[in-house]
Amino acid sequence: MACGGDDNKLSLDSIRDSLIRQEDTIIFNIIERIKYPTNPTLYKQPCSVNIPDFSGSLFQYLFQQTEVLQSKVGRYLSPEENPFFSNNLPDSIIPPTKCTPVLHPAAESVNVNEKILDVYINQILPLFCKEADDGNFATTAACDIHLLQALSRRIHYGKFVAEVKFRDCTDEYKPLILAKDRDALMKLLTFEAVEEMVKKRVAKKAMAFGQEVTLNDSTAKEVKCKVDPTLVSRLYDEWVMPLTKLVEVEYLLRRLD
Ligand SMILES: C=C(O[C@@H]1C=C(C(=O)O)C=C[C@H]1O)C(=O)O
């Protein structure tokens, strides 16, 4: 999606197909993360162990260092990827791919990862995980990073959604952008029927992906599920879709710059 061109025809359907595929990644990463308890020690600031020249939490240190390494190999050359700790990221050692950019240059200034990280640690983790510390800090942090990057990619896909909506209905969006009318932009870009289908589909996927597979034929046993489907639906309803729409609005407000 990052590059324009005929074979990558930008359409709302093709972008929605990508959002649907990203649901799988997010749900599987949730299933992996909830194998561990909340592990609050990971996120406590300052870190309980001494890290020279660093005053954040152990998790921040692990995540920041992960992003440094990924930046060196070009992760953030893709407009689909947005860093959580963008200060002082090193340049990529890999040259950027030559392609027609899809998004307006102002897209780079739209980044809601600080908000994503805050709701993830303070609201989402307590919702999905048992409150405990099991000391598996490195493995837990690895699961967090995979899940946070999947959530961030999905939420910031709102830039591509907004670009297509702008191209398809420029005459409707332009006056609202010029008037900086956030509420009217939010109303115009919202498709409640689509959101209802998203909530139903992610719950169904959580049930399917999370069910225990047994080899005995006892059908009498209740189908156990690794993750509560209603919580996955709530994750999308209360955080993923509202944050995606926030990204859409923030992108549109910069689209005519
Ligand atoms: C992403 C879109 O924009 C909005 C956000 C949605 C979402 O985050 O799933 C779904 C529908 C819209 O309200 C879209 O129109 O597909």
mmCIF file of N, CA and C and ligand atoms in Angstrom, residues 12 15-16 19 23 154 157-158 161 165 186 189-195 198 201 236 240-245 248, ligand 1:
data_model
loop_
_atom_site.group_PDB
_atom_site.id
_atom_site.type_symbol
_atom_site.label_atom_id
_atom_site.label_comp_id
_atom_site.label_asym_id
_atom_site.label_seq_id
_atom_site.Cartn_x
_atom_site.Cartn_y
_atom_site.Cartn_z
ATOM 1 N N LEU A 12 -10.905 1.994 -1.393
ATOM 2 C CA LEU A 12 -11.370 1.752 -0.022
ATOM 3 C C LEU A 12 -11.507 0.249 0.208
ATOM 4 N N ILE A 15 -8.055 -1.287 0.839
ATOM 5 C CA ILE A 15 -7.541 -0.907 2.172
ATOM 6 C C ILE A 15 -8.311 -1.648 3.259
ATOM 7 N N ARG A 16 -9.626 -1.755 3.076
ATOM 8 C CA ARG A 16 -10.432 -2.492 4.072
ATOM 9 C C ARG A 16 -10.042 -3.965 4.102
ATOM 10 N N LEU A 19 -7.110 -4.106 6.309
ATOM 11 C CA LEU A 19 -7.502 -3.971 7.724
ATOM 12 C C LEU A 19 -8.059 -5.291 8.248
ATOM 13 N N GLU A 23 -6.473 -7.878 11.290
ATOM 14 C CA GLU A 23 -7.196 -8.397 12.472
ATOM 15 C C GLU A 23 -6.570 -9.710 12.941
ATOM 16 N N ARG A 154 -2.261 -0.862 12.361
ATOM 17 C CA ARG A 154 -3.681 -0.886 12.015
ATOM 18 C C ARG A 154 -4.292 0.506 12.199
ATOM 19 N N TYR A 157 -3.138 3.030 9.712
ATOM 20 C CA TYR A 157 -3.682 2.785 8.368
ATOM 21 C C TYR A 157 -4.790 3.781 8.076
ATOM 22 N N GLY A 158 -5.248 4.451 9.123
ATOM 23 C CA GLY A 158 -6.238 5.510 8.954
ATOM 24 C C GLY A 158 -5.762 6.586 7.997
ATOM 25 N N VAL A 161 -6.772 5.236 4.616
ATOM 26 C CA VAL A 161 -8.240 5.317 4.504
ATOM 27 C C VAL A 161 -8.647 6.764 4.206
ATOM 28 N N LYS A 165 -10.578 8.375 0.930
ATOM 29 C CA LYS A 165 -11.855 9.095 1.103
ATOM 30 C C LYS A 165 -11.737 10.520 0.557
ATOM 31 N N MET A 186 -15.297 14.004 11.253
ATOM 32 C CA MET A 186 -15.503 12.717 11.933
ATOM 33 C C MET A 186 -16.822 12.083 11.478
ATOM 34 N N LEU A 189 -16.525 10.797 7.739
ATOM 35 C CA LEU A 189 -15.670 9.620 7.493
ATOM 36 C C LEU A 189 -16.160 8.367 8.234
ATOM 37 N N THR A 190 -17.162 8.520 9.104
ATOM 38 C CA THR A 190 -17.633 7.366 9.890
ATOM 39 C C THR A 190 -18.657 6.541 9.118
ATOM 40 N N PHE A 191 -18.447 5.219 9.116
ATOM 41 C CA PHE A 191 -19.389 4.276 8.490
ATOM 42 C C PHE A 191 -19.780 3.257 9.561
ATOM 43 N N GLU A 192 -20.890 3.533 10.254
ATOM 44 C CA GLU A 192 -21.267 2.706 11.404
ATOM 45 C C GLU A 192 -21.518 1.251 11.022
ATOM 46 N N ALA A 193 -22.081 1.032 9.846
ATOM 47 C CA ALA A 193 -22.361 -0.341 9.409
ATOM 48 C C ALA A 193 -21.056 -1.138 9.289
ATOM 49 N N VAL A 194 -20.020 -0.474 8.771
ATOM 50 C CA VAL A 194 -18.717 -1.141 8.644
ATOM 51 C C VAL A 194 -18.167 -1.452 10.030
ATOM 52 N N GLU A 195 -18.298 -0.495 10.957
ATOM 53 C CA GLU A 195 -17.791 -0.709 12.316
ATOM 54 C C GLU A 195 -18.497 -1.872 13.004
ATOM 55 N N VAL A 198 -17.033 -5.014 11.742
ATOM 56 C CA VAL A 198 -15.692 -5.233 12.314
ATOM 57 C C VAL A 198 -15.819 -5.866 13.689
ATOM 58 N N ARG A 201 -16.907 -9.472 13.415
ATOM 59 C CA ARG A 201 -15.922 -10.344 12.769
ATOM 60 C C ARG A 201 -14.750 -10.631 13.703
ATOM 61 N N TYR A 236 -11.654 -3.258 19.881
ATOM 62 C CA TYR A 236 -11.855 -2.505 18.626
ATOM 63 C C TYR A 236 -12.837 -1.349 18.811
ATOM 64 N N VAL A 240 -9.394 0.733 19.157
ATOM 65 C CA VAL A 240 -8.803 0.620 17.804
ATOM 66 C C VAL A 240 -9.534 1.491 16.785
ATOM 67 N N MET A 241 -10.841 1.373 16.719
ATOM 68 C CA MET A 241 -11.569 2.147 15.697
ATOM 69 C C MET A 241 -11.613 3.644 16.032
ATOM 70 N N PRO A 242 -11.861 4.051 17.286
ATOM 71 C CA PRO A 242 -11.791 5.489 17.580
ATOM 72 C C PRO A 242 -10.415 6.096 17.289
ATOM 73 N N LEU A 243 -9.348 5.370 17.589
ATOM 74 C CA LEU A 243 -8.000 5.903 17.322
ATOM 75 C C LEU A 243 -7.718 5.932 15.820
ATOM 76 N N THR A 244 -8.237 4.953 15.097
ATOM 77 C CA THR A 244 -8.091 4.968 13.624
ATOM 78 C C THR A 244 -8.778 6.202 13.050
ATOM 79 N N LYS A 245 -9.956 6.512 13.568
ATOM 80 C CA LYS A 245 -10.685 7.690 13.065
ATOM 81 C C LYS A 245 -9.998 8.993 13.479
ATOM 82 N N GLU A 248 -7.447 9.455 10.979
ATOM 83 C CA GLU A 248 -8.064 9.941 9.734
ATOM 84 C C GLU A 248 -8.293 11.448 9.803
HETATM 85 C C1 LIG B 1 -11.498 2.568 8.451
HETATM 86 C C2 LIG B 1 -12.608 3.225 8.033
HETATM 87 O O1 LIG B 1 -13.049 4.381 8.632
HETATM 88 C C3 LIG B 1 -13.801 4.311 9.855
HETATM 89 C C4 LIG B 1 -13.128 3.429 10.830
HETATM 90 C C5 LIG B 1 -13.367 2.087 10.791
HETATM 91 C C6 LIG B 1 -12.453 1.140 11.538
HETATM 92 O O2 LIG B 1 -11.550 1.650 12.251
HETATM 93 O O3 LIG B 1 -12.605 -0.078 11.362
HETATM 94 C C7 LIG B 1 -14.470 1.554 10.073
HETATM 95 C C8 LIG B 1 -15.343 2.396 9.427
HETATM 96 C C9 LIG B 1 -15.235 3.867 9.558
HETATM 97 O O4 LIG B 1 -16.105 4.350 10.558
HETATM 98 C C10 LIG B 1 -13.426 2.734 6.904
HETATM 99 O O5 LIG B 1 -14.284 3.513 6.429
HETATM 100 O O6 LIG B 1 -13.189 1.563 6.490
#
